[in-house]
Coordinates of C-alpha atoms in Angstrom, one line a residue:
Chain A
X1 CA -173.4 46.5 11.3
X2 CA -173.4 49.4 9.5
X3 CA -175.2 50.4 5.9
X4 CA -171.5 50.4 4.0
X5 CA -171.0 46.6 5.1
X6 CA -174.5 45.9 4.1
X7 CA -174.2 47.3 0.9
X8 CA -171.2 45.4 0.6
X9 CA -172.6 42.2 1.6
X10 CA -175.2 42.8 -0.8
X11 CA -173.2 43.6 -4.0
X12 CA -171.2 40.3 -3.1
X13 CA -174.3 38.4 -2.8
X14 CA -175.8 39.5 -6.4
X15 CA -172.0 38.6 -7.9
X16 CA -171.9 35.4 -9.7
X17 CA -170.4 32.5 -8.0
X18 CA -169.7 31.1 -11.5
X19 CA -170.1 33.5 -14.1
X20 CA -171.8 32.1 -17.3
X21 CA -172.0 34.4 -20.0
X22 CA -174.8 32.3 -21.8
X23 CA -177.2 32.8 -19.1
X24 CA -176.4 36.4 -18.6
X25 CA -177.0 37.0 -22.2
X26 CA -179.9 34.5 -22.5
X27 CA -181.6 36.4 -20.1
X28 CA -180.9 40.0 -21.2
X29 CA -181.5 38.9 -24.6
X30 CA -185.1 37.6 -23.3
X31 CA -185.2 41.0 -21.4
X32 CA -184.9 43.2 -24.3
X33 CA -186.9 41.4 -26.7
X34 CA -189.9 41.5 -24.2
X35 CA -189.5 44.7 -23.6
X36 CA -189.7 45.7 -27.2
X37 CA -192.6 43.3 -27.8
X38 CA -194.1 45.0 -24.6
X39 CA -194.2 48.4 -26.1
X40 CA -194.9 47.6 -29.7
X41 CA -197.6 45.3 -29.1
X42 CA -199.0 46.8 -25.7
X43 CA -199.0 44.2 -23.3
X44 CA -201.1 44.6 -20.2
X45 CA -199.2 45.4 -16.7
X46 CA -200.1 42.3 -14.7
X47 CA -198.6 39.9 -17.3
X48 CA -195.2 41.9 -17.9
X49 CA -195.0 41.7 -14.2
X50 CA -195.5 37.9 -14.2
X51 CA -192.8 37.4 -16.9
X52 CA -190.0 40.1 -15.4
X53 CA -190.4 38.2 -11.9
X54 CA -189.8 34.8 -13.7
X55 CA -186.9 36.0 -15.9
X56 CA -185.3 37.7 -12.9
X57 CA -185.9 34.6 -10.8
X58 CA -184.4 32.3 -13.0
X59 CA -181.1 34.7 -13.3
X60 CA -180.7 35.1 -9.7
X61 CA -180.6 31.3 -8.4
X62 CA -178.3 30.8 -11.7
X63 CA -176.0 33.6 -11.7
X64 CA -176.0 35.0 -7.7
X65 CA -174.0 33.5 -4.6
X66 CA -177.2 31.3 -4.5
X67 CA -176.0 29.1 -6.8
X68 CA -173.1 28.6 -4.3
X69 CA -175.6 27.7 -1.6
X70 CA -177.5 25.6 -3.9
X71 CA -174.0 23.4 -4.5
X72 CA -173.4 23.0 -1.1
X73 CA -176.9 22.4 0.6
X74 CA -179.1 20.0 -0.4
X75 CA -182.3 22.2 0.5
X76 CA -180.7 25.1 -1.2
X77 CA -180.5 23.1 -4.2
X78 CA -184.4 21.7 -4.0
X79 CA -185.1 25.6 -3.5
X80 CA -183.2 26.1 -6.6
X81 CA -184.9 23.9 -8.8
X82 CA -188.0 24.4 -7.6
X83 CA -187.5 28.1 -8.8
X84 CA -186.0 26.5 -11.8
X85 CA -188.8 24.0 -12.7
X86 CA -191.9 25.3 -11.1
X87 CA -192.1 28.8 -9.9
X88 CA -190.1 31.0 -12.4
X89 CA -191.5 28.7 -15.5
X90 CA -194.9 29.0 -14.2
X91 CA -194.6 32.4 -14.0
X92 CA -193.5 33.3 -17.4
X93 CA -195.8 30.8 -18.8
X94 CA -198.7 32.3 -17.3
X95 CA -197.9 35.5 -18.5
X96 CA -198.6 35.1 -21.8
X97 CA -195.7 36.2 -23.4
X98 CA -195.5 34.2 -26.7
X99 CA -197.4 37.2 -28.8
X100 CA -195.4 39.8 -26.8
X101 CA -191.8 38.0 -27.8
X102 CA -193.0 37.4 -31.1
X103 CA -193.7 41.2 -31.6
X104 CA -190.5 42.0 -30.1
X105 CA -188.5 39.9 -32.7
X106 CA -186.9 42.1 -35.3
X107 CA -188.9 41.4 -38.6
X108 CA -185.4 39.4 -40.6
X109 CA -184.9 37.1 -37.6
X110 CA -188.9 36.5 -37.8
X111 CA -188.3 35.6 -41.4
X112 CA -185.3 33.9 -41.7
X113 CA -184.9 32.5 -38.5
X114 CA -188.2 31.7 -36.7
X115 CA -190.5 31.1 -39.7
X116 CA -188.4 28.4 -41.2
X117 CA -187.8 26.8 -37.9
X118 CA -191.5 26.4 -37.7
X119 CA -192.0 25.1 -41.0
X120 CA -189.7 22.2 -40.3
X121 CA -191.2 19.2 -40.3
X122 CA -189.1 17.4 -37.6
X123 CA -189.0 20.1 -35.3
X124 CA -192.8 20.3 -35.9
X125 CA -193.0 16.8 -34.8
X126 CA -190.7 16.6 -32.1
X127 CA -192.3 19.6 -30.3
X128 CA -196.1 18.7 -30.9
X129 CA -194.4 15.1 -29.2
X130 CA -193.1 16.7 -26.1
X131 CA -196.2 19.0 -25.9
X132 CA -198.7 16.0 -25.7
X133 CA -199.7 16.9 -22.3
X134 CA -199.3 13.2 -20.9
X135 CA -195.7 12.7 -22.4
X136 CA -194.9 16.3 -21.2
X137 CA -195.8 15.3 -17.9
X138 CA -193.8 12.0 -17.8
X139 CA -191.0 14.0 -18.8
X140 CA -191.6 16.7 -16.4
X141 CA -191.9 14.0 -13.2
X142 CA -189.4 11.7 -14.9
X143 CA -186.4 14.8 -14.9
X144 CA -187.2 15.2 -11.3
X145 CA -186.6 11.7 -10.3
X146 CA -183.6 11.7 -12.9
X147 CA -181.4 14.2 -11.1
X148 CA -182.1 12.8 -7.8
X149 CA -181.3 9.4 -8.3
X150 CA -178.3 9.3 -5.8
X151 CA -175.3 8.5 -8.1
X152 CA -176.3 10.8 -10.8
X153 CA -176.7 13.4 -8.3
X154 CA -173.2 12.9 -7.5
X155 CA -171.7 13.3 -10.7
X156 CA -174.2 16.4 -11.6
X157 CA -172.7 18.1 -8.7
X158 CA -168.9 17.4 -9.0
X159 CA -168.8 17.7 -13.0
X160 CA -169.5 21.4 -13.8
X161 CA -170.8 20.5 -17.6
X162 CA -173.5 18.0 -16.5
X163 CA -174.5 20.2 -13.4
X164 CA -175.2 23.4 -16.0
X165 CA -177.1 20.5 -18.2
X166 CA -179.3 19.6 -15.4
X167 CA -180.1 23.4 -14.2
X168 CA -180.5 24.4 -17.9
X169 CA -183.0 21.0 -18.6
X170 CA -184.8 22.2 -15.5
X171 CA -185.5 25.7 -16.9
X172 CA -186.1 24.4 -20.6
X173 CA -188.4 21.9 -19.5
X174 CA -190.3 23.6 -17.0
X175 CA -190.5 26.3 -19.5
X176 CA -192.2 23.6 -21.7
X177 CA -194.2 21.6 -19.1
X178 CA -195.9 25.1 -18.1
X179 CA -196.1 26.1 -21.6
X180 CA -198.3 23.2 -22.8
X181 CA -200.7 23.7 -19.3
X182 CA -201.5 27.2 -20.2
X183 CA -201.2 27.6 -23.8
X184 CA -204.4 27.7 -25.9
X185 CA -203.4 26.1 -29.1
X186 CA -202.0 22.3 -29.2
X187 CA -198.6 22.9 -31.7
X188 CA -199.9 23.1 -35.2
X189 CA -203.5 22.6 -34.8
X190 CA -206.2 25.2 -34.9
X191 CA -208.7 23.6 -32.2
X192 CA -208.0 24.3 -28.9
X193 CA -207.1 21.8 -26.3
X194 CA -209.5 20.5 -23.9
X195 CA -209.0 22.1 -20.1
X196 CA -210.2 19.2 -18.6
X197 CA -207.0 17.3 -19.9
X198 CA -204.6 19.3 -18.9
X199 CA -206.2 19.6 -15.7
X200 CA -205.9 15.6 -15.3
X201 CA -201.9 15.9 -16.3
X202 CA -202.0 18.8 -13.5
X203 CA -203.1 16.2 -10.8
X204 CA -201.4 13.3 -12.1
X205 CA -197.5 14.6 -12.0
X206 CA -198.6 15.7 -7.9
X207 CA -198.5 12.3 -6.8
X208 CA -195.1 11.0 -7.6
X209 CA -193.7 14.2 -6.7
X210 CA -195.6 13.9 -3.5
X211 CA -193.6 10.4 -2.9
X212 CA -190.6 11.0 -4.1
X213 CA -190.4 14.1 -1.5
X214 CA -191.7 12.2 1.3
X215 CA -189.4 9.4 0.8
X216 CA -186.7 12.0 0.9
X217 CA -187.9 13.9 3.5
X218 CA -188.6 11.2 5.9
X219 CA -185.6 8.9 4.9
X220 CA -183.0 7.9 7.9
X221 CA -180.2 8.1 6.7
X222 CA -178.2 10.7 4.4
X223 CA -179.3 9.6 0.7
X224 CA -177.0 12.3 -1.1
X225 CA -173.4 11.8 0.2
X226 CA -172.1 14.2 -2.2
X227 CA -173.0 17.2 -0.1
X228 CA -170.6 15.7 3.1
X229 CA -167.9 15.1 0.6
X230 CA -168.1 18.8 -0.9
X231 CA -168.8 20.5 2.5
X232 CA -172.1 21.9 3.3
X233 CA -172.2 25.6 4.5
X234 CA -175.0 25.9 6.6
X235 CA -174.9 24.9 9.9
X236 CA -177.2 22.5 9.9
X237 CA -177.1 18.4 10.2
X238 CA -177.0 16.3 7.2
X239 CA -180.7 14.7 7.8
X240 CA -182.2 18.3 8.9
X241 CA -180.8 19.1 5.7
X242 CA -182.6 16.2 3.5
X243 CA -185.6 16.5 5.3
X244 CA -186.1 20.3 4.4
X245 CA -185.3 19.4 1.0
X246 CA -187.9 16.6 0.6
X247 CA -190.3 18.8 2.3
X248 CA -189.1 21.3 -0.6
X249 CA -189.6 18.7 -3.5
X250 CA -193.0 17.7 -1.6
X251 CA -195.2 20.1 -0.7
X252 CA -194.4 23.3 -2.7
X253 CA -193.9 21.7 -6.0
X254 CA -197.5 19.7 -5.4
X255 CA -199.1 22.9 -4.4
X256 CA -198.0 24.4 -7.5
X257 CA -200.3 21.9 -9.7
X258 CA -203.1 23.4 -7.7
X259 CA -202.3 26.9 -8.4
X260 CA -202.0 25.9 -11.8
X261 CA -205.2 23.7 -11.9
X262 CA -206.9 27.2 -10.5
X263 CA -205.7 29.0 -13.3
X264 CA -206.9 26.7 -15.2
X265 CA -210.5 26.6 -14.0
X266 CA -211.1 30.3 -14.2
X267 CA -209.8 30.3 -17.6
X268 CA -212.2 27.6 -18.7
X269 CA -214.8 28.9 -16.7
X270 CA -214.7 32.6 -18.4
X271 CA -214.4 30.9 -21.7
X272 CA -217.2 28.8 -21.5
X273 CA -219.4 31.9 -20.3
X274 CA -218.1 33.6 -23.3
X275 CA -219.1 30.7 -25.5
X276 CA -222.2 30.8 -23.8
X277 CA -223.2 34.3 -24.6
X278 CA -225.9 34.2 -27.6
X279 CA -224.0 35.6 -30.3
X280 CA -225.1 35.4 -33.8
X281 CA -223.5 32.4 -35.5
X282 CA -221.8 34.7 -38.4
X283 CA -219.9 36.4 -35.4
X284 CA -218.8 33.3 -34.1
X285 CA -217.5 32.4 -37.5
X286 CA -215.3 35.6 -37.4
X287 CA -213.6 35.3 -34.5
Chain B
X1 CA -183.9 24.0 -32.2
X2 CA -184.0 24.3 -28.5
X3 CA -185.5 21.0 -28.8
X4 CA -183.1 19.0 -30.7
X5 CA -180.6 20.3 -28.3
X6 CA -182.4 19.3 -25.7
X7 CA -182.5 16.1 -26.4
X8 CA -179.0 15.8 -27.0
X9 CA -178.4 17.3 -23.3
X10 CA -180.7 15.0 -22.4
X11 CA -178.3 11.9 -23.7
X12 CA -175.6 13.7 -22.5
X13 CA -175.8 12.4 -18.6
X14 CA -177.1 8.9 -19.5
X15 CA -173.4 8.8 -21.9
X16 CA -171.5 9.5 -19.0
X17 CA -173.0 7.6 -16.8
X18 CA -172.1 4.6 -18.9
X19 CA -168.7 5.6 -18.7
X20 CA -168.3 6.0 -15.5
X21 CA -170.6 2.6 -14.7
X22 CA -168.5 0.2 -16.2
X23 CA -165.2 1.2 -14.1
X24 CA -166.6 1.4 -10.8
X25 CA -166.4 -2.2 -9.8
X26 CA -162.6 -1.8 -10.0
X27 CA -162.4 0.6 -7.5
X28 CA -163.9 0.9 -3.6
X29 CA -163.7 4.8 -3.8
X30 CA -165.8 6.5 -6.5
X31 CA -163.9 6.6 -10.1
X32 CA -164.4 10.4 -11.1
X33 CA -161.9 10.0 -13.7
X34 CA -162.6 12.9 -16.4
X35 CA -165.2 13.9 -13.9
X36 CA -163.2 17.1 -12.7
X37 CA -160.4 19.4 -13.6
X38 CA -156.7 18.0 -13.3
X39 CA -154.6 19.0 -10.6
X40 CA -154.2 22.6 -10.5
X41 CA -153.4 25.4 -7.2
X42 CA -150.9 28.0 -6.3
X43 CA -149.9 27.4 -2.8
X44 CA -147.5 28.2 0.3
X45 CA -146.3 24.8 1.8
X46 CA -146.0 24.2 5.4
X47 CA -142.1 25.3 5.0
X48 CA -143.4 28.5 4.0
X49 CA -142.5 28.1 0.2
X50 CA -144.7 29.0 -2.7
X51 CA -145.9 25.9 -4.6
X52 CA -148.0 24.6 -7.7
X53 CA -149.2 21.3 -8.4
X54 CA -146.4 21.2 -11.0
X55 CA -144.4 20.2 -7.7
X56 CA -146.0 17.2 -7.5
X57 CA -146.3 15.9 -10.8
X58 CA -144.8 12.3 -10.8
X59 CA -146.7 11.4 -7.9
X60 CA -149.9 10.0 -6.8
X61 CA -151.5 13.2 -4.4
X62 CA -154.4 12.8 -2.3
X63 CA -156.0 16.2 -1.7
X64 CA -158.1 16.8 1.6
X65 CA -158.9 20.1 2.9
X66 CA -159.5 20.6 6.3
X67 CA -157.8 23.0 9.0
X68 CA -155.1 22.4 12.0
X69 CA -157.7 23.2 15.0
X70 CA -160.1 20.6 14.0
X71 CA -160.7 18.2 16.8
X72 CA -162.4 15.2 15.1
X73 CA -162.4 14.8 11.1
X74 CA -159.8 15.9 10.4
X75 CA -157.2 14.1 12.2
X76 CA -158.9 10.8 11.8
X77 CA -159.4 11.4 7.9
X78 CA -155.5 12.3 7.8
X79 CA -154.2 9.5 10.0
X80 CA -156.4 7.3 8.0
X81 CA -154.7 8.3 5.0
X82 CA -151.0 8.3 6.3
X83 CA -151.9 4.8 7.8
X84 CA -153.0 3.4 4.0
X85 CA -149.8 5.0 2.8
X86 CA -147.6 3.6 5.1
X87 CA -149.3 0.0 4.3
X88 CA -147.8 0.3 0.6
X89 CA -144.4 -0.4 2.0
X90 CA -141.6 0.5 -0.1
X91 CA -143.6 2.1 -2.8
X92 CA -145.3 4.5 -0.2
X93 CA -142.7 7.4 -1.7
X94 CA -145.3 7.0 -4.9
X95 CA -147.7 8.8 -2.9
X96 CA -148.0 12.3 -1.5
X97 CA -150.8 13.5 0.7
X98 CA -151.7 17.3 0.0
X99 CA -153.4 18.5 3.7
X100 CA -154.6 22.1 2.4
X101 CA -155.8 24.1 5.4
X102 CA -158.4 26.2 5.0
X103 CA -158.2 28.5 8.3
X104 CA -155.4 30.3 7.4
X105 CA -155.4 32.9 10.1
X106 CA -154.9 30.4 12.9
X107 CA -153.0 27.5 10.6
X108 CA -150.0 29.2 9.1
X109 CA -148.5 29.4 12.3
X110 CA -148.8 25.8 13.7
X111 CA -148.6 24.1 10.1
X112 CA -145.0 23.3 10.0
X113 CA -145.3 21.5 13.6
X114 CA -148.9 19.8 12.7
X115 CA -147.8 18.0 9.4
X116 CA -144.4 16.8 11.0
X117 CA -146.7 14.9 13.4
X118 CA -148.2 12.6 10.7
X119 CA -146.1 11.1 8.4
X120 CA -142.9 12.5 6.1
X121 CA -145.2 12.0 3.2
X122 CA -147.6 14.6 4.3
X123 CA -147.7 18.1 3.0
X124 CA -149.5 21.2 4.3
X125 CA -150.5 23.6 1.9
X126 CA -152.3 26.9 2.8
X127 CA -152.1 30.5 1.3
X128 CA -154.5 33.5 1.0
X129 CA -158.3 33.3 0.8
X130 CA -158.3 33.9 -2.5
X131 CA -156.1 31.2 -3.2
X132 CA -157.9 28.7 -1.5
X133 CA -160.9 30.0 -2.4
X134 CA -159.7 29.1 -6.2
X135 CA -158.8 25.5 -5.2
X136 CA -162.1 25.3 -3.4
X137 CA -164.1 26.5 -6.2
X138 CA -162.1 24.1 -8.6
X139 CA -162.9 21.0 -6.6
X140 CA -166.6 22.0 -6.1
X141 CA -165.6 22.1 -2.4
X142 CA -166.8 24.9 0.1
X143 CA -165.6 25.7 3.6
X144 CA -166.9 28.3 6.1
X145 CA -166.0 29.6 9.2
X146 CA -168.8 29.4 12.2
X147 CA -169.3 32.0 14.8
X148 CA -166.4 31.8 17.6
X149 CA -167.0 30.8 21.0
X150 CA -166.9 33.0 23.9
X151 CA -163.0 31.5 24.0
X152 CA -162.5 32.6 20.5
X153 CA -162.3 29.4 19.2
X154 CA -164.5 29.0 15.9
X155 CA -165.4 25.7 14.0
X156 CA -164.7 25.4 10.3
X157 CA -166.9 23.8 8.3
X158 CA -165.1 21.9 5.6
X159 CA -165.4 19.0 2.7
X160 CA -164.7 15.2 4.0
X161 CA -163.9 14.2 0.8
X162 CA -160.2 12.8 -0.3
X163 CA -159.6 13.8 -4.3
X164 CA -157.0 11.5 -5.4
X165 CA -154.7 12.5 -8.7
X166 CA -152.8 10.1 -11.0
X167 CA -148.9 11.1 -11.5
X168 CA -150.1 13.3 -14.3
X169 CA -152.2 15.3 -12.4
X170 CA -155.3 13.7 -13.7
X171 CA -158.5 13.6 -11.1
X172 CA -159.1 9.7 -10.5
X173 CA -160.9 9.2 -7.2
X174 CA -163.4 10.2 -4.5
X175 CA -162.9 8.7 -1.2
X176 CA -165.2 9.8 1.2
X177 CA -164.9 9.6 4.9
X178 CA -166.2 6.2 5.6
X179 CA -163.5 4.7 3.4
X180 CA -161.9 1.6 5.4
X181 CA -158.0 2.1 5.4
X182 CA -157.4 -1.4 3.8
X183 CA -159.7 -0.3 0.6
X184 CA -157.7 3.2 0.1
X185 CA -154.5 1.2 0.2
X186 CA -155.7 -1.3 -2.0
X187 CA -157.1 1.4 -4.8
X188 CA -153.5 3.0 -4.3
X189 CA -151.8 0.0 -4.9
X190 CA -154.1 -0.4 -8.6
X191 CA -153.3 3.3 -9.1
X192 CA -149.7 2.6 -8.7
X193 CA -149.3 -0.3 -10.8
X194 CA -151.7 1.7 -13.7
X195 CA -149.4 4.4 -13.9
X196 CA -146.1 2.4 -13.9
X197 CA -147.2 -0.2 -16.2

């Protein structure tokens, strides 16, 4: 292959299969906001790298030819959701972007949009409810199961609005879940939530994912006929496609819990060492 | 803001399922009424005439994607559709089978001969890559070409589904590869009855 054809193919790959102005605007908006806030608030390089990898990954799986493969191969679809629901939101949430994004927000928007929204009684309660670790964990697992019910999956792959709802839902829920895991404060509360509780939730969400992934991977018949109906584009058999897809639901998804747990234990450890330091009571109050 | 929107988004699929669940008993195929866009395309038929979906309004249309050099899947599927239509007897002329040939390089020359072998109700359609890709994308199906063998023959990966549209061009059913001929006939009879009454 010559260099021009490689370039041509790369450009063709990067062009959206199904152009969505919403995804483009949301990603550009988040990027600009972050960049502005990062400069103003002076964020760290490491956290910026994680945030950007997460944001770019969401864009790539939704708005390049990756999405075409995701629509026509079960395992590519599982890979897409692994990025949307696990990897990218994990990276974004672990980079602690809240302060930076807030710093990037223009003052009028902060005052007239964000602050009233945060004061809204209903929103505050809904947010607090879905950020309750066990509830967030149940939604996190529930969504994976829901979209993999074969009849639901069938319609989701055929109907464009439903397909987009599925993908948006995965990304938003991923952000909410991993935000709950790594966010130090419970919404509306001044006290810190306990690390152990979040560790427990990370541990608990692993098993239903392992069970579902194993069930799909080891199934001896094609569970999702929609891919045969709409055409597989990769030259692999339906059962191989399904087995790889099941493995992707099983192993890396559960491993993200493990990695998340490591991060939590590390932060927990760091914090308790911090607290154990003999500091004068006045100083501790001031903090 | 995003949370309440989020909730609505979650309820939407449940709502859609509720709609489709009720009607599912009535059909052997999958009821996809309202799930996909109306029949629309710009292609060339097997006689070389440029055609659009408008030309087939007034008839129930069965759209199937394939290619003429296909050795197993397409002939089986097409003869099943042809047989199912024949079973309708004097109502057979209310149904048109649209065979979208997605391998124009090989299909163009032979399409005319290919379709006449099947049934008078079969229409062969093909077009430029751009036209074919547009139709495929609209119905969320894919086709791709595998590497040619030594003798130049290559396999085309394509969809197995048959999309059924009513005389107004509204999408109604998806029939998969496993469907039995008798069941297809029954579904078609139901559709004809519905659209005439």
